[in-house]
Tab-separated table of C-alpha atoms in Angstrom:
chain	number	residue	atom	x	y	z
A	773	UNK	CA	-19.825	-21.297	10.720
A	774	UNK	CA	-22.923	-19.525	11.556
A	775	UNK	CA	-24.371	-19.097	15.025
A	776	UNK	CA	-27.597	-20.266	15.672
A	777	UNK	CA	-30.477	-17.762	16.813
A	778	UNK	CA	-29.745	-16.972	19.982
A	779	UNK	CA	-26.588	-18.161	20.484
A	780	UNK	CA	-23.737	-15.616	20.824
A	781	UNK	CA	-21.987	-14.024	18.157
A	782	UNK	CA	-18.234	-15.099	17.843
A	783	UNK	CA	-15.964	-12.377	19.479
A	784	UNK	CA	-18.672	-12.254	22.420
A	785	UNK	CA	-17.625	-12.104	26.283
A	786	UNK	CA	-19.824	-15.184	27.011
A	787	UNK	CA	-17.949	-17.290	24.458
A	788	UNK	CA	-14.308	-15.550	25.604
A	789	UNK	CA	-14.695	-15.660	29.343
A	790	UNK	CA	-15.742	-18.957	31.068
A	791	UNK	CA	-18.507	-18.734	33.474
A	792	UNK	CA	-18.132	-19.059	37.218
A	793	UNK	CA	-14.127	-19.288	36.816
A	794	UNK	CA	-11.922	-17.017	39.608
A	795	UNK	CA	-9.330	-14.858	37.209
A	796	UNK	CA	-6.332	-14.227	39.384
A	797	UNK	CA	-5.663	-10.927	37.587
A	798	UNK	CA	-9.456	-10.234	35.933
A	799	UNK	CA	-8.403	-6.813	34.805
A	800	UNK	CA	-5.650	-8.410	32.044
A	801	UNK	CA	-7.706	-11.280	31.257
A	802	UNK	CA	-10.398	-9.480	30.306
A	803	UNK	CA	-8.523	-7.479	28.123
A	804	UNK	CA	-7.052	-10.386	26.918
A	805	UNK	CA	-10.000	-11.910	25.651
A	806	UNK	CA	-11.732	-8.391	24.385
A	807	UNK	CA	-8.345	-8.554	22.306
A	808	UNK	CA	-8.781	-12.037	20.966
A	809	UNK	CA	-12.883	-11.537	20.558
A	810	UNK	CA	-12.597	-8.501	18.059
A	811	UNK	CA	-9.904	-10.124	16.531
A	812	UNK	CA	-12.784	-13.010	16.003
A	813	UNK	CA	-14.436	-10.262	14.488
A	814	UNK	CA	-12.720	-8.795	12.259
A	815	UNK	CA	-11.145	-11.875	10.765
A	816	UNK	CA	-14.700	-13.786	10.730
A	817	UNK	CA	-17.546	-11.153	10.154
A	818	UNK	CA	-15.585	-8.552	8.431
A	819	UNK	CA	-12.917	-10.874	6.414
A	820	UNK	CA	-9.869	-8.691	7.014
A	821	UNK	CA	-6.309	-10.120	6.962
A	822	UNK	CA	-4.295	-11.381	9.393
A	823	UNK	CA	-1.537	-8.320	8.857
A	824	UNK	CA	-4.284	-5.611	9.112
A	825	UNK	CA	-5.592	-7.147	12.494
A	826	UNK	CA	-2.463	-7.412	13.640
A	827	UNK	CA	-1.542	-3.849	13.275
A	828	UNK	CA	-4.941	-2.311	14.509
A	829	UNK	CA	-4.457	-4.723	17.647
A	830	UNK	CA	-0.928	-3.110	18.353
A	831	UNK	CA	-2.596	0.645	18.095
A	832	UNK	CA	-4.648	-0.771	20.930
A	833	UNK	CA	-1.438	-2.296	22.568
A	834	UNK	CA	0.285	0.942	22.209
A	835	UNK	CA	-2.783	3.097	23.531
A	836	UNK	CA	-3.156	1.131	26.660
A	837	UNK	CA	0.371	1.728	27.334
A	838	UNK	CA	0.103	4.983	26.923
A	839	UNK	CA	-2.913	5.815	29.211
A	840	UNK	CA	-2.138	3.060	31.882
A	841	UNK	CA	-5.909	2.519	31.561
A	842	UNK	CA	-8.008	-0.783	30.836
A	843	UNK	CA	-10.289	-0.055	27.958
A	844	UNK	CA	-13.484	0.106	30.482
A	845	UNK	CA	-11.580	3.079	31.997
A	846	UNK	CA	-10.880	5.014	28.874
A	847	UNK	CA	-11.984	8.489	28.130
A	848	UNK	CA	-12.004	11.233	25.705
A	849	UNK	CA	-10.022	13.318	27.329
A	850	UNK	CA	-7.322	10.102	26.916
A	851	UNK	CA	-7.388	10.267	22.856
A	852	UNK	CA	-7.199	14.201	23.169
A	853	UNK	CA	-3.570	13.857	24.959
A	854	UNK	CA	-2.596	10.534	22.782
A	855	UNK	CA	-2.835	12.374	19.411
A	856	UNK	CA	-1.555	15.908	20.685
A	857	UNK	CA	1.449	13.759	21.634
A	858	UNK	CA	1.585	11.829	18.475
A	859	UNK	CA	0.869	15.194	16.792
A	860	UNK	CA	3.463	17.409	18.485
A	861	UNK	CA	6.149	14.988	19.741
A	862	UNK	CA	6.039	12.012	16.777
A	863	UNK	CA	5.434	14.533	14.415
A	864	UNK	CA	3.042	11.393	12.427
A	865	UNK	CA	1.479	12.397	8.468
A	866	UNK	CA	-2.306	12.886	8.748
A	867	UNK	CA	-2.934	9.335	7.142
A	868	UNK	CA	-0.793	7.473	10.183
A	869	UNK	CA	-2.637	9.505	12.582
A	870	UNK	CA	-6.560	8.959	11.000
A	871	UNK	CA	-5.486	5.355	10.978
A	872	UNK	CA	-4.707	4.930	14.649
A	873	UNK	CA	-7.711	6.952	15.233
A	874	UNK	CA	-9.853	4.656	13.127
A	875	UNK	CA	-8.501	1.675	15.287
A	876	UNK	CA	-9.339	2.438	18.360
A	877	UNK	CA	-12.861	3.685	17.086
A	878	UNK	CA	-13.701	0.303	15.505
A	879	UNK	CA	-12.659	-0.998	18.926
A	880	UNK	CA	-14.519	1.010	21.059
A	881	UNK	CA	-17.159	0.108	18.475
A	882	UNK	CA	-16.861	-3.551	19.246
A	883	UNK	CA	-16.492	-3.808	23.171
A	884	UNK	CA	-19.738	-1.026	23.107
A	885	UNK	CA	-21.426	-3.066	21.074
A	886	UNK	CA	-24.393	-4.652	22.932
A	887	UNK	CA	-23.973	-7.577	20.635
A	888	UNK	CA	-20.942	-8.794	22.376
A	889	UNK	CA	-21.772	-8.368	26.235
A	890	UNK	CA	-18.810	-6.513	27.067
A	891	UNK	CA	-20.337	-3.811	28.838
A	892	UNK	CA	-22.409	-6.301	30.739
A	893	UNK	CA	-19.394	-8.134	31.809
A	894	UNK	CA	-17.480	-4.970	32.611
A	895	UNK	CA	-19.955	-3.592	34.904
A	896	UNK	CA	-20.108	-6.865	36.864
A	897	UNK	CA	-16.781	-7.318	37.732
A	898	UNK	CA	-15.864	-3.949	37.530
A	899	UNK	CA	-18.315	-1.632	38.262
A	900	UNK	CA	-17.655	0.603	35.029
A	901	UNK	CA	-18.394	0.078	31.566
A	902	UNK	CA	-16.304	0.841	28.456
A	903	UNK	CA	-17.321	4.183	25.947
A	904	UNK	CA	-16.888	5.528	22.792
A	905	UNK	CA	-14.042	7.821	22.545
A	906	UNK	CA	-13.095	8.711	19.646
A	907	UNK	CA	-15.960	11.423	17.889
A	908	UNK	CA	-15.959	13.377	14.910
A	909	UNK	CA	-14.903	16.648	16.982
A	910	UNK	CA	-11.312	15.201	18.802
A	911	UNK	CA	-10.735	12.867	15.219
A	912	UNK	CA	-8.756	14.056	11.998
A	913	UNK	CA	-11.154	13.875	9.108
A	914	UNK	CA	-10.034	12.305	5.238
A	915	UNK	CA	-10.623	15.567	3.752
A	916	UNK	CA	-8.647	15.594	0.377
A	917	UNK	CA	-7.992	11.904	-1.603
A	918	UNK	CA	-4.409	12.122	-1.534
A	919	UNK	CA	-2.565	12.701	1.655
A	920	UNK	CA	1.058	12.083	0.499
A	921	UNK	CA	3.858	13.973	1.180
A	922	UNK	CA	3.818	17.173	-0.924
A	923	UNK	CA	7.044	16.624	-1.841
A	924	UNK	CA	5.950	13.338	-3.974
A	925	UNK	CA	5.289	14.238	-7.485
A	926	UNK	CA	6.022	12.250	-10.963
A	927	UNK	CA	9.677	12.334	-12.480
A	928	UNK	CA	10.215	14.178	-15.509
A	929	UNK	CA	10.652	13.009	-18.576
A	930	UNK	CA	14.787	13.468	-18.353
A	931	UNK	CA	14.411	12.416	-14.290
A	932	UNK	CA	13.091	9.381	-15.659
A	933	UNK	CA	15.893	8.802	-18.400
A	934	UNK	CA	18.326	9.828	-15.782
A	935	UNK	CA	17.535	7.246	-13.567
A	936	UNK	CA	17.646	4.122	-15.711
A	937	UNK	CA	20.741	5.137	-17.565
A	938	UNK	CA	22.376	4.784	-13.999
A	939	UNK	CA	20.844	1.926	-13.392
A	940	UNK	CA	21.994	0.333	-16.446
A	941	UNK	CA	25.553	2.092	-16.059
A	942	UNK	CA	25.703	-0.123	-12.586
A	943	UNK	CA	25.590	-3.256	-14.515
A	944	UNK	CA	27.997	-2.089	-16.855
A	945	UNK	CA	30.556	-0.919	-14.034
A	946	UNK	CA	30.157	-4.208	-12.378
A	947	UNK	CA	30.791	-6.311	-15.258
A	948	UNK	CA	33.530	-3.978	-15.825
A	949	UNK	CA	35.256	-4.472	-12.350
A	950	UNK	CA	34.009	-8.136	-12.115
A	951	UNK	CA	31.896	-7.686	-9.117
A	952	UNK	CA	29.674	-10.354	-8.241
A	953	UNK	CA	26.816	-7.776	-7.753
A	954	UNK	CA	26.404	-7.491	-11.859
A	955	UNK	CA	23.370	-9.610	-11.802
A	956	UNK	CA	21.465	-7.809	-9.193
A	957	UNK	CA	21.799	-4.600	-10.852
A	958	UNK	CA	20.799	-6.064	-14.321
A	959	UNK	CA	17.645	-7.308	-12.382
A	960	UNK	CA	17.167	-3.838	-10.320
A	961	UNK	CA	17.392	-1.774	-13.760
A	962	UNK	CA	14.867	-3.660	-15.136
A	963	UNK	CA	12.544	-3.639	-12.362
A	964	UNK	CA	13.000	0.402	-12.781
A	965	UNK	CA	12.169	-0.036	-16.314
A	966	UNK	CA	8.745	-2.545	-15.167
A	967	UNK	CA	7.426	0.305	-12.728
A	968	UNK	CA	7.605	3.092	-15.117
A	969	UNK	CA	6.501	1.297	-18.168
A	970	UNK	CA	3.466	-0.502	-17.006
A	971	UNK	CA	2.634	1.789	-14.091
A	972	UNK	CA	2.913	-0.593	-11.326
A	973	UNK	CA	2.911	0.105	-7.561
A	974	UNK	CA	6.226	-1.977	-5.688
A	975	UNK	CA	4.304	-4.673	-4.616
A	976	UNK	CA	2.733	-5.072	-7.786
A	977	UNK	CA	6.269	-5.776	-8.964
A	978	UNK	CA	7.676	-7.616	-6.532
A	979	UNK	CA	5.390	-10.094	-6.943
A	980	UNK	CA	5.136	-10.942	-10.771
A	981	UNK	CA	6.010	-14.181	-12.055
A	982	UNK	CA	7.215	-15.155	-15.224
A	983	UNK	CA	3.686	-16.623	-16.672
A	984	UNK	CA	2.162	-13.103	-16.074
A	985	UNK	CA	3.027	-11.446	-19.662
A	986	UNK	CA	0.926	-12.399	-22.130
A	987	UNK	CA	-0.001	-11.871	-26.048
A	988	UNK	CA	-1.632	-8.879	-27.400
A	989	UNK	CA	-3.617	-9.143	-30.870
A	990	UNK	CA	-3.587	-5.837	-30.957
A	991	UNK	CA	0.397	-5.331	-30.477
A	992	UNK	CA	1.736	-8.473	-32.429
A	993	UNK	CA	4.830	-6.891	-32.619
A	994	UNK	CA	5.163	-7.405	-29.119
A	995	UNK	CA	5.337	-11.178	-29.170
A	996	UNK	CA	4.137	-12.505	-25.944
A	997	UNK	CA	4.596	-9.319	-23.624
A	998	UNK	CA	2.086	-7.578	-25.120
A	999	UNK	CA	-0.247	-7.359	-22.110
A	1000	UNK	CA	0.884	-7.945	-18.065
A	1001	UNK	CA	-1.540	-9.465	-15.714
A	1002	UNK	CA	-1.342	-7.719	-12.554
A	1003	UNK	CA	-2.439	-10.393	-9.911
A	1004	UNK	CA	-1.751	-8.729	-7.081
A	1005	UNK	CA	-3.501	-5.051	-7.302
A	1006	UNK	CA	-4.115	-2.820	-4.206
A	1007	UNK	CA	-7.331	-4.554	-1.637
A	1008	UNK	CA	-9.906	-2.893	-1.105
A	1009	UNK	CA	-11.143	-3.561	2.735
A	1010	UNK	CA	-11.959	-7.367	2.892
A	1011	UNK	CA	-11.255	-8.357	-0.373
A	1012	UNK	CA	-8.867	-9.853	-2.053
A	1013	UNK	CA	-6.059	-8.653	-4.170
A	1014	UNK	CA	-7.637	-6.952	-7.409
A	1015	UNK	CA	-6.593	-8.207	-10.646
A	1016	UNK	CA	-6.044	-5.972	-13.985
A	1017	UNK	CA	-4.731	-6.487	-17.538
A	1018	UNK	CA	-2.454	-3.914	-18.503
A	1019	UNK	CA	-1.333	-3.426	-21.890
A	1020	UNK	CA	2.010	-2.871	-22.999
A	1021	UNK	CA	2.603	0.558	-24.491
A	1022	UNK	CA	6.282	1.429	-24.567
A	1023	UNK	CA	8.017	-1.070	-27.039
A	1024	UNK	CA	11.871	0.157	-25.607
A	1025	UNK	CA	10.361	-1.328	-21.989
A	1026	UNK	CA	9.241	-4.504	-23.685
A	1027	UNK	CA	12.756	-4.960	-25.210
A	1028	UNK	CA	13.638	-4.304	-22.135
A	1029	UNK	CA	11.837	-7.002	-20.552
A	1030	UNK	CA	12.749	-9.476	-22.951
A	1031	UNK	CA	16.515	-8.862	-22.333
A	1032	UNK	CA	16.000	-9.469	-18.659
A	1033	UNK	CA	14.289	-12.558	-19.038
A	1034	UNK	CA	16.595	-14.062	-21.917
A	1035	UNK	CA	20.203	-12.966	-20.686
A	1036	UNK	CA	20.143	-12.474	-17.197
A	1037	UNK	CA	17.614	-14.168	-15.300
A	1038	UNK	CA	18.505	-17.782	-16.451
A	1039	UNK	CA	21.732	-17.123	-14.679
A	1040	UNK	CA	20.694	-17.127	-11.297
A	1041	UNK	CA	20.611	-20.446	-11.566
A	1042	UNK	CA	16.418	-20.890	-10.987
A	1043	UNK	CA	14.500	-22.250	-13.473
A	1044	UNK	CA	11.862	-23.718	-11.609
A	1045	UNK	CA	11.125	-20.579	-9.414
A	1046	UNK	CA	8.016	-18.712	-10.651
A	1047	UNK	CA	8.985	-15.313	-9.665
A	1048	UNK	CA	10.206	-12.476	-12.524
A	1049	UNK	CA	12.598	-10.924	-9.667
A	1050	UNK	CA	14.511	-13.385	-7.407
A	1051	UNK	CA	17.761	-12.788	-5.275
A	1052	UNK	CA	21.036	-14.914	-5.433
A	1053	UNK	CA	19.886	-16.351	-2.240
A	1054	UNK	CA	16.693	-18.233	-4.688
A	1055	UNK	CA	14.241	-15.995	-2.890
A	1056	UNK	CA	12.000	-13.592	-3.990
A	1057	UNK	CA	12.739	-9.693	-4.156
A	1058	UNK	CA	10.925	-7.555	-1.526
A	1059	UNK	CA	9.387	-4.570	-1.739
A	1060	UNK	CA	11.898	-2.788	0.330
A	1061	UNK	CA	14.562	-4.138	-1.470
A	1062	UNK	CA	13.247	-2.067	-4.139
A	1063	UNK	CA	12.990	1.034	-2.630
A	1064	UNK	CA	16.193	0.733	-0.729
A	1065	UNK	CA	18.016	0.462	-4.280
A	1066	UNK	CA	15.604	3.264	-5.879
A	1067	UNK	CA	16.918	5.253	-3.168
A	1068	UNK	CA	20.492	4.374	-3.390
A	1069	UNK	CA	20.009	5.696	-7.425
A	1070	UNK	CA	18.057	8.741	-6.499
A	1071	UNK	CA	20.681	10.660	-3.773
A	1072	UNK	CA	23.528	9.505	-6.399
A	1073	UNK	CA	21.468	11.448	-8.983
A	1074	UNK	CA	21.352	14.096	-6.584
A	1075	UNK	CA	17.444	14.184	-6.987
A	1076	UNK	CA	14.719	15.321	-4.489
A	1077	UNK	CA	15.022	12.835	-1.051
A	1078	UNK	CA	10.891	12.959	-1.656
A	1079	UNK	CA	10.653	10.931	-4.285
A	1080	UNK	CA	10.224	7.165	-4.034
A	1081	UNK	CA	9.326	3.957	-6.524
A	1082	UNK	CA	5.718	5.046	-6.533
A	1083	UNK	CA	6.641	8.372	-7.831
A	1084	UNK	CA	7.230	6.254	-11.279
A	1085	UNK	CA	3.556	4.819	-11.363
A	1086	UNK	CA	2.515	8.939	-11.250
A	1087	UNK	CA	5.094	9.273	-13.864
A	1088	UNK	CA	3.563	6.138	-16.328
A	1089	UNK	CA	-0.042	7.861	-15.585
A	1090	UNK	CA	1.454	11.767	-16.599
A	1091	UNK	CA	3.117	10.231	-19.732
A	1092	UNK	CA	0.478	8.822	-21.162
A	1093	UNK	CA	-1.734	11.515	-20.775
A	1094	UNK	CA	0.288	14.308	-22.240
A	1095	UNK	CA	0.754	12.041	-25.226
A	1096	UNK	CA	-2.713	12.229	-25.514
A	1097	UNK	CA	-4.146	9.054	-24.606
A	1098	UNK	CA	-7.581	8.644	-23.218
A	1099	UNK	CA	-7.809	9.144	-19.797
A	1100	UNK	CA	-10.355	6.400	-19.374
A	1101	UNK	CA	-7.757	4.048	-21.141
A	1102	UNK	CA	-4.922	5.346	-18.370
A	1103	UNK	CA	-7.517	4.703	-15.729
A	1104	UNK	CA	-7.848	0.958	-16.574
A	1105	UNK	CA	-4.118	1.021	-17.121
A	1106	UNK	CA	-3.414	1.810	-13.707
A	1107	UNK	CA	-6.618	-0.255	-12.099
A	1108	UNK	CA	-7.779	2.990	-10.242
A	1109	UNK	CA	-11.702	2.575	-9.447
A	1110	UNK	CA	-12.412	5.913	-10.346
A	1111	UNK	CA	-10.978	9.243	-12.516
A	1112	UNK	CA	-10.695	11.232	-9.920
A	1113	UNK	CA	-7.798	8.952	-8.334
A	1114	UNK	CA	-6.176	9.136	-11.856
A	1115	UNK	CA	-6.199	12.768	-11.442
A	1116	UNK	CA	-4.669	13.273	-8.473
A	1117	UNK	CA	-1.692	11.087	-9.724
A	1118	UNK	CA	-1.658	13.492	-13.246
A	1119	UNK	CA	1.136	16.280	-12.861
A	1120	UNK	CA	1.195	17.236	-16.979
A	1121	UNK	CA	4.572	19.018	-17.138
A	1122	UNK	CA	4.563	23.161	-18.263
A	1123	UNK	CA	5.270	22.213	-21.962
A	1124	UNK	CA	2.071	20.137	-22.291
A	1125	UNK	CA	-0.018	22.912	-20.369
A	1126	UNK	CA	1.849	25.705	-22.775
A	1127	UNK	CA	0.792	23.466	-25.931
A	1128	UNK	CA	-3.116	22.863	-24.240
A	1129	UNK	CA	-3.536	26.481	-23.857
A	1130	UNK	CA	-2.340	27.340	-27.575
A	1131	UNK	CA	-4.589	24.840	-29.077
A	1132	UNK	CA	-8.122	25.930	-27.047
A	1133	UNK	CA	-6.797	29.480	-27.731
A	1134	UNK	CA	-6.460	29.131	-31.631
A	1135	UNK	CA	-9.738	27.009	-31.461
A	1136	UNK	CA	-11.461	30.188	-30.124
A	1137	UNK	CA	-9.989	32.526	-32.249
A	1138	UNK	CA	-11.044	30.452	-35.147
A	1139	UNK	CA	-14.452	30.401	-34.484
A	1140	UNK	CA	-14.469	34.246	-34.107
């Protein structure tokens, strides 16, 4: 609903605070309703979800805790001791940090704003009026486009074979020893399978259903899981889940697939639940169930603690590339908005770099 002209905007103090009403503890209540107005904002005006509000409202939770200061009260000096501590003491990646600095800046933002009246309102019952803390000189700045951990790189070729013939050796030992848990790991080896072949991040995954594979023209061999649609792609801010076809280029993942849904999955006893990966208990896997059993597979492999599920969507991009297809193709593939993203999730192996460099070097010394 739109406000009339000259009517206050939702998330205002006029519409949060009633007029001529005694607050037994003002200072609370005002923060209260500065707290419930900006989430009026965001969720209203900007269109954010309910999870991301939610998380930037505990930053602001956490911060007045911290400085034992109502927002009208804080200063600079305030965010210069809050992130040497979560610097020094929490020891919190760049990314964690920026985004706890970016909360309280759209904050201060809000309550400064003379659109909502909260500095009016502040100064009458207070006598002080809220700031802007949080500047370009006492902020971290997003200076490179990936900030993870520089341990996180794509699995190799063999890393990658290693991985899945465990995976699939844990359905075998189960059967073996007649463990109940053979199912699950049938469904967790293919899910290993699903991240590296179509390049998919873990909540990508987790949430496919069975109607999301699809024919290819192109790939008739492939029957009908020739192409994936990807329904539930990465947000941007305010948007909705992108969507992306992506096509099915490793046959042996396909079979794969096609096992899964033929042999195993029937016999969880679910036929009428949409989802590709559900749990004996009929619900749907989770995201960290995934990465809790990619890291039970990775420290019995004895491989680097760094790596995680996403390390396989690096590996799918890597791949692809030093087989030689088009990087524009890979960039579609993996629904990245531009190459430069694709890039940074490119680590072509010493063998492909070896074979590059003989073939520009020959080039040149045939043109001589």
């Amino acid at each position: 609903m739109v406000a009339a002209r000259g009517d206050p905007p939702p998330g205002s103090a006029r519409l949060e605070l009633a007029d001529d009403v005694l607050l037994l503890r003002p200072e609370d209540a005002v923060l209260t309703a500065m707290l419930a107005g900006w989430e009026k904002q965001q969720r209203g005006g900007r269109r954010l979800q309910q999870d991301t509000v939610d998380s930037r409202r505990s930053v602001i939770r956490r911060f007045t805790a911290y400085t034992n200061e109502y927002p009208w009260r804080w200063t600079a000096v305030h965010m210069d001791e809050w992130t040497a501590e979560l610097v020094m003491e929490q020891e919190l990646a760049e990314s964690t940090l920026r985004n706890y600095q970016g909360a309280i800046r759209m904050f201060c933002d809000y309550i400064t704003s003379p659109h909502y009246g909260w500095v009016s309102e502040c100064e009458a019952r207070f006598g002080t009026h809220p700031v802007q803390i949080v500047h370009e000189w006492n902020s971290a700045a997003h200076l490179v486009d990936y900030e993870g951990g520089p341990g996180r790189r794509p699995l190799t070729r063999e890393e990658c074979q290693a991985l899945f013939d465990y995976a699939d050796d844990q359905v075998e030992r189960a059967v073996q020893l007649g463990r109940k848990g053979a199912l699950t790991a049938y469904r967790d080896a293919t899910v290993m399978k699903v991240l590296y072949g179509w390049g998919l991040r873990v909540t990508e995954a987790s949430k496919l259903d069975r109607v999301d594979w699809y024919r290819n023209p192109k790939a008739p061999e492939l029957g009908k899981f020739g192409m994936l649609n990807v329904r539930w792609g990465k947000r941007s801010r305010g948007s909705p889940p992108k969507r992306r076809m992506v096509a099915s280029t490793m046959p042996w993942a396909v079979e794969a697939v096609e096992d899964y849904l033929i042999n195993a999955r029937p016999r969880f006893g679910l036929p009428d639940h949409p989802a590709m990966w559900v749990t004996e208990r009929g619900g749907r896997l989770r995201p960290r169930e995934i990465e809790e059993r990619f890291a039970v597979y990775r420290d019995a492999l004895g491989m680097d603690s760094d790596l995680v599920p996403h390390c396989l969507r690096h590996s799918h991009v890597t791949h692809l590339i030093e087989d030689g297809a088009d990087p524009k193709f890979v960039q579609e593939q993996v629904g990245h908005r531009f190459a430069s993203t694709t890039a940074i999730y490119t680590g072509v192996s010493g063998d492909f770099m070896n074979t590059m460099l003989r073939r520009h070097l020959d080039r040149g010394l045939s043109t001589e």
